[in-house]
């Protein structure tokens, strides 16, 4: 879509916040403010969403393979719609929970290395999903 | 669900209050308060039995068909009534209607304390900076006094029973069940937090009425920063008073976007104020447990908000906004509490 979705969403957010919200009061003003904030989040996330999910899914598969997990066929990743990538991400994160719980109980340096790698992935994922307006 | 109308409310109250004559509703408007319940403000004018014209300023709360918090009008109504008159300022409850038929959902009516603020964001305006230490004393002082109220003096029959030894495990199980019930996708960080919490639970120093959502934004205050009333008791229950302290300390509510908890005071200062007012010691290990528990509980609430949309049960904007804005923050807060926000060397 042209103009770019991120650009249009950011401009819509600004107008909603600066031009329309001041004309409203109470519950409606609050709804307009939240709508503007959500458009800002869309503007921030839109362009990089697919790339982030592809990178996360690759990293998740690598972690799961290190942990000896059987994985779904790679062909699933050929569908690059956000919904398909998110569904794959959810499946892989579900497997990661099981691996993480198992590795916490395992002994030895290899288990600790993998546990550190899991935490590093989770840390990177949270950083990549950071909301610009978040309190933390 | 459609907003309540003046005609609907007038007809309902006229039938419910037959001794109130010539009843009229003025200024009915929905307020932007809370994500879990609808809140309306209005004036009720009527002629009482003595023939005197009366004007009441009222707050109406209505249960929506779907919410991010599993509570109801009867629970919050009973919580307000339980604490009323025990040194914690709250509005007086006036009427409970549990039948959803007349107004599209169960409702409660309470006195409306007007002329005060409740915004958590107002505190972050430069003019309020000099008042923040006072506001912090008011907030954590009131929370500490709530912790000190003997539960034996309160009618807590509305809430799930608790023991000092079992409340931590029971609350964890309650919110894990909520997470499971409102599943919107795997939560590797929160599940890791749950495993940590399940390994050990603190014993409460005492039982107290836990507010359940005590933070900046859930109390009324005047222009001088004096706390006037504590609101939003829908998650109140009997439990460990450290739960309220921990909730107020979570990073999600650092509205100044810095280390000041609830946007008001540093962590250590908040704990000191609470300890001074409650007469209790906040054991660091127990408080850490409740702070990590807060991440689980909060994420369960944000996920439930997303689940309302995913299931088609509701389309309130605040539910989508809260889930988008808060879920990653809660993950980050949990990482910090588990010592995993920065890389640690082997």
Coordinates of C-alpha atoms in Angstrom, one line a residue, chain B residues 49 60 75-76 87 105 144-145 147 156 177 180 211 240 249 286 311 318 325:
Chain B
X49 CA -40.8 10.5 52.2
X60 CA -22.9 3.3 38.8
X75 CA -17.9 -9.3 45.1
X76 CA -16.8 -5.7 44.8
X87 CA -9.8 3.6 58.6
X105 CA -25.7 -6.4 33.5
X144 CA 0.2 -0.2 55.1
X145 CA -2.8 0.7 57.2
X147 CA -2.4 -4.4 55.9
X156 CA -14.8 -11.5 54.5
X177 CA -5.8 -21.3 36.1
X180 CA -4.8 -21.5 31.1
X211 CA -7.1 -4.9 47.7
X240 CA -0.8 -11.9 52.3
X249 CA 6.0 -2.1 42.7
X286 CA 9.0 -13.1 50.4
X311 CA -13.0 -15.2 21.6
X318 CA -9.1 -0.8 26.3
X325 CA 0.9 -2.2 25.6

